[in-house]
mmCIF file of C-alpha atoms in Angstrom:
data_model
loop_
_atom_site.group_PDB
_atom_site.id
_atom_site.type_symbol
_atom_site.label_atom_id
_atom_site.label_comp_id
_atom_site.label_asym_id
_atom_site.label_seq_id
_atom_site.Cartn_x
_atom_site.Cartn_y
_atom_site.Cartn_z
ATOM 1 C CA MET A 234 35.023 19.511 11.253
ATOM 2 C CA LYS A 235 31.548 20.804 10.977
ATOM 3 C CA SER A 236 31.081 19.017 7.599
ATOM 4 C CA PHE A 237 32.440 15.817 9.075
ATOM 5 C CA PHE A 238 29.944 16.019 11.971
ATOM 6 C CA LEU A 239 26.986 16.593 9.575
ATOM 7 C CA SER A 240 28.124 13.773 7.364
ATOM 8 C CA MET A 241 28.031 11.482 10.386
ATOM 9 C CA VAL A 242 24.649 12.650 11.337
ATOM 10 C CA ALA A 243 23.290 12.105 7.862
ATOM 11 C CA ALA A 244 24.963 8.611 7.759
ATOM 12 C CA ALA A 245 23.442 7.693 11.167
ATOM 13 C CA ALA A 246 19.955 8.952 9.882
ATOM 14 C CA ALA A 247 20.235 7.080 6.636
ATOM 15 C CA GLY A 248 21.000 3.856 8.516
ATOM 16 C CA LYS A 249 17.938 4.246 10.720
ATOM 17 C CA VAL A 250 15.503 4.454 7.730
ATOM 18 C CA ALA A 251 17.396 2.110 5.407
ATOM 19 C CA ALA A 252 15.150 -0.853 6.574
ATOM 20 C CA GLN A 253 12.126 -0.090 4.254
ATOM 21 C CA VAL A 254 9.447 -2.485 3.109
ATOM 22 C CA THR A 255 11.095 -5.765 1.980
ATOM 23 C CA GLY A 256 9.657 -8.303 -0.329
ATOM 24 C CA GLU A 257 6.752 -8.055 -2.658
ATOM 25 C CA ALA A 258 3.054 -8.755 -1.904
ATOM 26 C CA PHE A 259 1.419 -11.634 -3.497
ATOM 27 C CA GLY A 260 -2.148 -13.082 -3.875
ATOM 28 C CA PHE A 261 -4.824 -10.713 -2.674
ATOM 29 C CA ALA A 262 -2.335 -8.077 -1.827
ATOM 30 C CA ALA A 263 -0.421 -8.099 -5.171
ATOM 31 C CA GLY A 264 0.270 -4.656 -6.369
ATOM 32 C CA THR A 265 0.118 -3.053 -2.948
ATOM 33 C CA THR A 266 2.586 -0.267 -2.696
ATOM 34 C CA GLY A 267 1.825 1.462 0.628
ATOM 35 C CA GLY A 268 3.632 4.742 0.768
ATOM 36 C CA GLY A 269 5.302 4.031 -2.605
ATOM 37 C CA ASP A 270 8.282 6.196 -3.256
ATOM 38 C CA ALA A 271 7.725 8.456 -0.225
ATOM 39 C CA GLU A 272 10.904 9.307 1.571
ATOM 40 C CA PRO A 273 11.122 7.112 4.783
ATOM 41 C CA GLN A 274 10.462 9.151 7.871
ATOM 42 C CA VAL A 275 10.883 8.477 11.582
ATOM 43 C CA PRO A 276 8.278 10.160 13.751
ATOM 44 C CA SER A 277 9.562 12.018 16.895
ATOM 45 C CA SER A 278 6.484 11.625 19.125
ATOM 46 C CA ASN A 279 3.231 9.705 19.524
ATOM 47 C CA GLU A 280 1.436 12.882 18.196
ATOM 48 C CA GLU A 281 3.582 13.023 14.983
ATOM 49 C CA LEU A 282 3.034 9.250 14.450
ATOM 50 C CA VAL A 283 -0.687 9.576 14.682
ATOM 51 C CA GLU A 284 -0.642 12.724 12.483
ATOM 52 C CA TRP A 285 1.256 10.964 9.765
ATOM 53 C CA LEU A 286 -0.813 7.790 9.871
ATOM 54 C CA THR A 287 -4.026 9.754 9.561
ATOM 55 C CA ASP A 288 -3.123 12.486 6.961
ATOM 56 C CA SER A 289 -3.843 12.091 3.242
ATOM 57 C CA GLN A 290 -0.115 12.261 2.210
ATOM 58 C CA PRO A 291 1.505 8.882 0.966
ATOM 59 C CA ARG A 292 4.179 7.981 3.641
ATOM 60 C CA THR A 293 6.656 5.424 4.585
ATOM 61 C CA ILE A 294 6.706 5.539 8.365
ATOM 62 C CA MET A 295 9.715 3.905 10.114
ATOM 63 C CA ILE A 296 9.057 2.670 13.696
ATOM 64 C CA ASP A 297 12.545 2.701 15.373
ATOM 65 C CA ARG A 298 11.552 2.479 19.004
ATOM 66 C CA LEU A 299 8.720 2.079 21.448
ATOM 67 C CA PHE A 300 5.753 4.318 20.999
ATOM 68 C CA ASP A 301 3.831 3.917 24.287
ATOM 69 C CA PHE A 302 0.160 4.922 24.175
ATOM 70 C CA LEU A 303 -1.046 2.651 27.091
ATOM 71 C CA GLU A 304 -1.795 5.215 29.659
ATOM 72 C CA THR A 305 -2.526 8.207 27.530
ATOM 73 C CA GLY A 306 -6.296 7.822 27.736
ATOM 74 C CA GLY A 307 -6.440 6.899 31.438
ATOM 75 C CA SER A 308 -8.294 3.871 32.664
ATOM 76 C CA THR A 309 -11.958 3.075 33.248
ATOM 77 C CA ASP A 310 -13.487 1.247 36.292
ATOM 78 C CA GLY A 311 -16.400 -0.282 34.445
ATOM 79 C CA THR A 312 -18.615 -3.300 33.984
ATOM 80 C CA CYS A 313 -17.547 -6.405 32.220
ATOM 81 C CA CYS A 314 -19.552 -9.595 31.502
ATOM 82 C CA ARG A 315 -18.546 -13.136 32.317
ATOM 83 C CA ASP A 316 -20.197 -16.223 30.979
ATOM 84 C CA GLU A 317 -20.014 -18.698 33.970
ATOM 85 C CA LYS A 318 -20.312 -21.735 31.534
ATOM 86 C CA SER A 319 -17.110 -20.914 29.685
ATOM 87 C CA TYR A 320 -15.426 -19.347 32.765
ATOM 88 C CA GLN A 321 -15.657 -22.465 34.924
ATOM 89 C CA CYS A 322 -13.710 -24.870 32.855
ATOM 90 C CA LYS A 323 -12.959 -28.403 34.081
ATOM 91 C CA ASP A 324 -9.316 -27.580 34.121
ATOM 92 C CA SER A 325 -9.134 -25.130 36.989
ATOM 93 C CA SER A 326 -5.977 -23.560 35.637
ATOM 94 C CA ARG A 327 -7.959 -22.132 32.669
ATOM 95 C CA HIS A 328 -10.767 -19.596 32.415
ATOM 96 C CA GLY A 329 -12.807 -18.033 29.620
ATOM 97 C CA GLN A 330 -12.361 -14.328 28.950
ATOM 98 C CA VAL A 331 -14.700 -11.732 30.114
ATOM 99 C CA TYR A 332 -15.719 -8.834 27.767
ATOM 100 C CA ILE A 333 -16.133 -5.219 28.276
ATOM 101 C CA GLY A 334 -19.766 -4.122 28.106
ATOM 102 C CA ASP A 335 -22.904 -3.237 30.114
ATOM 103 C CA ASP A 336 -25.436 -5.394 28.448
ATOM 104 C CA CYS A 337 -24.577 -8.830 29.833
ATOM 105 C CA GLY A 338 -27.911 -10.594 29.126
ATOM 106 C CA ASP A 339 -27.830 -13.900 31.084
ATOM 107 C CA MET A 340 -24.271 -13.473 31.947
ATOM 108 C CA GLN A 341 -22.721 -12.228 35.196
ATOM 109 C CA LYS A 342 -21.906 -8.526 35.571
ATOM 110 C CA ILE A 343 -18.508 -8.028 37.234
ATOM 111 C CA SER A 344 -16.371 -4.905 37.969
ATOM 112 C CA CYS A 345 -13.307 -4.500 35.865
ATOM 113 C CA THR A 346 -10.634 -1.879 35.141
ATOM 114 C CA TYR A 347 -9.196 -1.470 31.740
ATOM 115 C CA TRP A 348 -7.066 0.975 29.839
ATOM 116 C CA ASN A 349 -8.861 3.300 27.445
ATOM 117 C CA ALA A 350 -6.300 3.834 24.807
ATOM 118 C CA PRO A 351 -6.399 0.325 23.394
ATOM 119 C CA THR A 352 -10.137 0.569 22.909
ATOM 120 C CA ARG A 353 -9.665 3.664 20.630
ATOM 121 C CA PRO A 354 -7.636 2.726 17.518
ATOM 122 C CA ILE A 355 -5.651 4.912 15.084
ATOM 123 C CA TYR A 356 -7.568 5.174 11.931
ATOM 124 C CA VAL A 357 -4.968 4.782 9.368
ATOM 125 C CA ALA A 358 -5.426 6.531 6.052
ATOM 126 C CA SER A 359 -4.625 5.151 2.460
ATOM 127 C CA ASN A 360 -1.169 4.892 0.958
ATOM 128 C CA LYS A 361 0.962 4.176 4.128
ATOM 129 C CA SER A 362 3.867 1.874 4.856
ATOM 130 C CA ILE A 363 4.422 1.214 8.445
ATOM 131 C CA VAL A 364 7.755 -0.492 8.956
ATOM 132 C CA GLY A 365 9.569 -1.551 12.010
ATOM 133 C CA VAL A 366 13.293 -1.079 12.179
ATOM 134 C CA GLY A 367 15.039 -4.227 13.435
ATOM 135 C CA GLU A 368 13.451 -5.454 16.646
ATOM 136 C CA SER A 369 12.789 -1.968 17.818
ATOM 137 C CA GLY A 370 9.394 -1.293 16.178
ATOM 138 C CA VAL A 371 6.923 -1.522 19.028
ATOM 139 C CA ILE A 372 3.548 0.030 19.448
ATOM 140 C CA ARG A 373 2.161 -0.396 23.096
ATOM 141 C CA GLY A 374 -1.536 0.224 24.035
ATOM 142 C CA LYS A 375 -2.889 1.167 20.595
ATOM 143 C CA GLY A 376 -4.118 -0.708 17.508
ATOM 144 C CA PHE A 377 -4.781 0.298 14.030
ATOM 145 C CA ARG A 378 -7.990 0.386 12.124
ATOM 146 C CA MET A 379 -8.721 0.772 8.399
ATOM 147 C CA SER A 380 -12.179 1.729 7.434
ATOM 148 C CA HIS A 381 -13.993 0.372 4.332
ATOM 149 C CA ASP A 382 -12.688 3.228 2.089
ATOM 150 C CA VAL A 383 -9.040 2.867 2.964
ATOM 151 C CA SER A 384 -6.614 1.007 0.655
ATOM 152 C CA ASN A 385 -2.882 0.421 -0.012
ATOM 153 C CA VAL A 386 -1.447 -0.023 3.440
ATOM 154 C CA ILE A 387 1.494 -2.078 4.415
ATOM 155 C CA PHE A 388 2.434 -3.142 7.899
ATOM 156 C CA GLN A 389 5.688 -4.856 8.279
ATOM 157 C CA ASN A 390 7.887 -6.028 11.265
ATOM 158 C CA ILE A 391 5.670 -4.200 13.905
ATOM 159 C CA HIS A 392 5.092 -5.506 17.402
ATOM 160 C CA ILE A 393 1.743 -4.412 18.774
ATOM 161 C CA THR A 394 1.281 -5.154 22.432
ATOM 162 C CA GLU A 395 -0.741 -4.598 25.645
ATOM 163 C CA LEU A 396 -4.238 -4.038 24.222
ATOM 164 C CA ASN A 397 -6.059 -5.163 27.420
ATOM 165 C CA PRO A 398 -5.420 -8.821 26.466
ATOM 166 C CA GLU A 399 -7.475 -10.144 29.446
ATOM 167 C CA TYR A 400 -10.658 -8.676 27.971
ATOM 168 C CA ILE A 401 -12.728 -9.231 24.777
ATOM 169 C CA TRP A 402 -13.409 -5.811 23.251
ATOM 170 C CA GLY A 403 -10.398 -4.607 24.947
ATOM 171 C CA GLY A 404 -8.665 -3.599 21.797
ATOM 172 C CA ASP A 405 -7.409 -5.206 18.477
ATOM 173 C CA ALA A 406 -3.909 -4.916 16.896
ATOM 174 C CA ILE A 407 -5.159 -4.478 13.316
ATOM 175 C CA SER A 408 -8.871 -4.305 12.277
ATOM 176 C CA LEU A 409 -10.682 -3.711 9.066
ATOM 177 C CA GLY A 410 -14.241 -2.400 8.531
ATOM 178 C CA HIS A 411 -16.568 0.512 9.021
ATOM 179 C CA ARG A 412 -15.734 3.451 11.411
#
């Protein structure tokens, strides 16, 4: 009975991570292998996910549920800037976006409240595959950033959501560049 139970647990775990990177990169991304032959792993917490994304070990990370970071950094009651020219559109149902910042120049300063976590991305290290399992791979309130020295990263089938969408500079899902 014990071996049957262990077999069932192993089979269930294998099913969860079976959905690895699919397809082959072409064009500019040709030859990208991400985590390569690394054993697929499912993180058990936000902390473990961040640890795996930022370490130097090649990894295939399976995102099998919602990882919610939105409220982890608290919120800020701060200053945002609004350009009245773009904000006052002829169609009254539409408005331009405001942006988070203190130096508004000729624009109007307004009070705003935003979540901090989306403004602080996870810095992903090289040689990672981040793969959503089915429709369950969701990251809420945190984006990813790859600095200029990072390479060989694959994102596939991930839904990244709630990055202060009402604000410019509120957070990006995936960004590339310097630290």
